Amino acid sequence: MLFHVRMDVRLPHGMPQDQAAELKRVERARAEELQRAGTWRHLWRIAGQYSNVSVFDVASTDELHTVLSTLPLFPFMEIAVTPLLRHPSSIHSDDR
Amino acid sequence: MLFHVRMDVRLPHGMPQDQAAELKRVERARAEELQRAGTWRHLWRIAGQYSNVSVFDVASTDELHTVLSTLPLFPFMEIAVTPLLRHPSSIHSDDR
Amino acid sequence: MLFHVRMDVRLPHGMPQDQAAELKRVERARAEELQRAGTWRHLWRIAGQYSNVSVFDVASTDELHTVLSTLPLFPFMEIAVTPLLRHPSSIHSDDR
Amino acid sequence: MLFHVRMDVRLPHGMPQDQAAELKRVERARAEELQRAGTWRHLWRIAGQYSNVSVFDVASTDELHTVLSTLPLFPFMEIAVTPLLRHPSSIHSDDR
Amino acid sequence: MLFHVRMDVRLPHGMPQDQAAELKRVERARAEELQRAGTWRHLWRIAGQYSNVSVFDVASTDELHTVLSTLPLFPFMEIAVTPLLRHPSSIHSDDR
Amino acid sequence: MLFHVRMDVRLPHGMPQDQAAELKRVERARAEELQRAGTWRHLWRIAGQYSNVSVFDVASTDELHTVLSTLPLFPFMEIAVTPLLRHPSSIHSDDR
Amino acid sequence: MLFHVRMDVRLPHGMPQDQAAELKRVERARAEELQRAGTWRHLWRIAGQYSNVSVFDVASTDELHTVLSTLPLFPFMEIAVTPLLRHPSSIHSDDR
Amino acid sequence: MLFHVRMDVRLPHGMPQDQAAELKRVERARAEELQRAGTWRHLWRIAGQYSNVSVFDVASTDELHTVLSTLPLFPFMEIAVTPLLRHPSSIHSDDR
Amino acid sequence: MLFHVRMDVRLPHGMPQDQAAELKRVERARAEELQRAGTWRHLWRIAGQYSNVSVFDVASTDELHTVLSTLPLFPFMEIAVTPLLRHPSSIHSDDR
Amino acid sequence: MLFHVRMDVRLPHGMPQDQAAELKRVERARAEELQRAGTWRHLWRIAGQYSNVSVFDVASTDELHTVLSTLPLFPFMEIAVTPLLRHPSSIHSDDR
């Protein structure tokens, strides 16, 4: 089941660079792990923003929340979730 | 080059059903054609809305505008365009 | 799986009273059917508005969209969907 | 009498983890107490957000305010209140 | 129990003057009746707007909805409802 | 002359409790004084918010500004002012 | 007593040109009359908009509402009213 | 050439009172100087807000920006600029 | 003097195609004329929208308003005007 | 390929003047470099704001993001990106 997720990252200006770098490192490791598992199906950067547009493929809203709320950057992100489904005009058998 | 596009369709209540059905038929045919050409890369329905979230892969903003503004439903849609790019944490070599 | 749905009904002022009454009658019949099936889990009126707050229990976003987009009043409603899940502090084993 | 309440929690980034954990512990204890009393009728998490959607069953707006403004997390929440009532199409005798 | 209600009237430009005048006449009669009954506790005009700010004193959200949704101008108004209660600093024993 | 005023209080999280308590004490004393003088005509709490809805009866916009801008909590409030007048359908000779 | 008023005119596209021209003619006559009377103290056009920014000098909110709601274009305008007063740093003895 | 300017002042809560008082003193001196020069044509306080509505008379947008961006309070203000012109219905030969 | 102007065109769905085509033809002729005169300095289409972003070079706000309000499509456009000036970091001697 | 970019700078009030001055100096140097390279095609100040309106000419959204996200002031700016293209009514062969 697909969910469209936009994440806008807002790191406080006062955060030490070490802490920010470490946060980004573990966030990236987690993002790669979730992509390999097929959960984080798409991940794009928005031009000019510290933001991404993503598509998640999960079994339930519970799984979606667990995945999002345990992201290392979760406390520093505004997140918008939109439920998706296959479009009747889609020809991609794997558009997920 | 990728662009995220959200389209919200607003058909006037007074539009005759024949006209609406014909519009949707040609819109669908055009959507399939653009998907086969690789231009309309992703196409999802938003749950509970007469709306879609799409990703287009075009060579230029000119091509993007030509594609969107010649869609049969263009006069009846609100369209929001967001430029995307590959995310540094994406592991999908084909995330486009 | 639970989804919070708010529906705001906007009937055009020019709609004949017969048509409006018939629409409301079939909407009500459908709402009762979906409640009996356990799909439309909660349904409340918002005070002072021609609007409702509902909770749907569905197996997928596909099912949610099919249910919402085939409601008789769908063409005349603004719909907002929010995905829900069980809250860790909920004590109601059946809070669904 | 029913009120729909959405609560968005915004803990300051600088709050010590001990204080945050203690706040959440007493908030949870209070939420369970109010659920057992039948006042906090429904409580759901919103997917991807540190937020909940709730339905309260109170005798008056006074009681509603007393309950909400004495929640341990009250100083750190944005709260939106919407008055509800039984919907004429509801078939659940206990939809409260 | 008190509710703050703002009503913004939007009569369609094409409404015949007879119909508008009759609507306003019955709306006024109903407003006076509800004021005499103590339900419509306060009623003020907003300067420069076809709008009012009101305070209703009702026994329940059911009564509030019945009162508002049966106003003759209801189909032509945007209505915003805010639940009120006695303020701890109010000295008016009858501030209702 | 009547003005509708909504005040939303936003005390900084870091304000010492002593200072907050003292601010509230002098705010309350001033509110009572203005009510006794007939200037602060109505004062209600909004359910679930640290906010009030008020009606002021003043001789001029100058007096209104003097009264509002000298409230002890003024630096910590968002204030929205709406000019009111007697409604032609009001039957309360003293609806002020 | 001064009030800042912004008026945005929205004539329906279908209004016959004769009717529009006549409306504008009487609106202008009324505007000149109110300026001569000292009530409509300032009147400016906003560049690129069918809108004006005005300052009215009235004895009460009642007078303000009577003046605004009897303007010939009133049914076709969105109006925003902001109460003003003399600024402590103003050096114009006649800044009204 | 006239520009309508709204300025909303937001002094940080932590600013020392000395610094705030000095800022206001030099702001006032500058405002008086610009009024005497005919640049700051009108200056009104908005009731209930730490805000003003002003009209500036400048030779160019360059001059406008120089004037606004060198105000002592500039770093602490939200500023909204609207270009104005003489209204065709204005009878004041000096409405500037 | 430079002004940034965004124009969003909203032709009514019911407008006859002849009328729309004629409007666009005269709009285009006027746009070319104003570009040749150096008044309409820049003109770009926004991708996916029936909208443009423009820069006008005019001697006054009067001239700007005259130019915009006499565009053939003016009654069918939403227009947003932002005053610009040379940026201190611009190296283009002709950035106008 | 053209992109319209608006940048609003928000330096924290507590930033030391040295740091702010150095940031502005390197920002300016980088802006000049990008203008000389033809990437930062237009750059204007918005009157009354610490903001600019710019047009970038880039080969891809990747290049656009790289350019914007490496600006020295990037962490302190709100950025809005709008894709542009040549307008069919533009007569400037070099309107880029």
Coordinates of N, CA and C in Angstrom, one line a residue, chain A residues 1 8 10 19 24 35 42 51 56 65 93-95:
Chain A
M1 N 0.9 -1.2 0.0 CA 0.0 0.0 0.0 C 0.9 1.2 0.0
D8 N 10.2 18.0 5.2 CA 11.0 19.2 5.2 C 11.8 19.2 6.5
R10 N 14.2 20.8 9.2 CA 14.5 22.1 9.9 C 15.5 21.9 11.0
Q19 N 27.0 17.1 15.6 CA 25.7 16.4 15.8 C 24.9 16.4 14.5
K24 N 22.7 13.2 10.0 CA 22.6 12.9 8.6 C 23.2 11.5 8.2
Q35 N 15.2 1.4 1.9 CA 15.1 1.2 0.4 C 15.4 -0.2 0.0
H42 N 10.4 5.2 -3.3 CA 11.0 6.3 -4.1 C 11.5 7.4 -3.1
S51 N 14.5 19.2 1.5 CA 13.3 18.5 1.6 C 13.3 17.3 0.6
F56 N 6.3 5.5 0.1 CA 6.5 4.4 0.9 C 5.5 3.3 0.6
H65 N 3.7 4.6 10.3 CA 4.1 5.5 11.5 C 5.4 5.0 12.1
S93 N 2.9 -1.9 -14.8 CA 2.5 -3.0 -13.9 C 3.1 -2.9 -12.5
D94 N 4.3 -2.2 -12.5 CA 5.0 -2.1 -11.2 C 5.0 -0.7 -10.7
D95 N 4.0 0.1 -11.0 CA 4.0 1.5 -10.5 C 3.6 1.5 -9.0

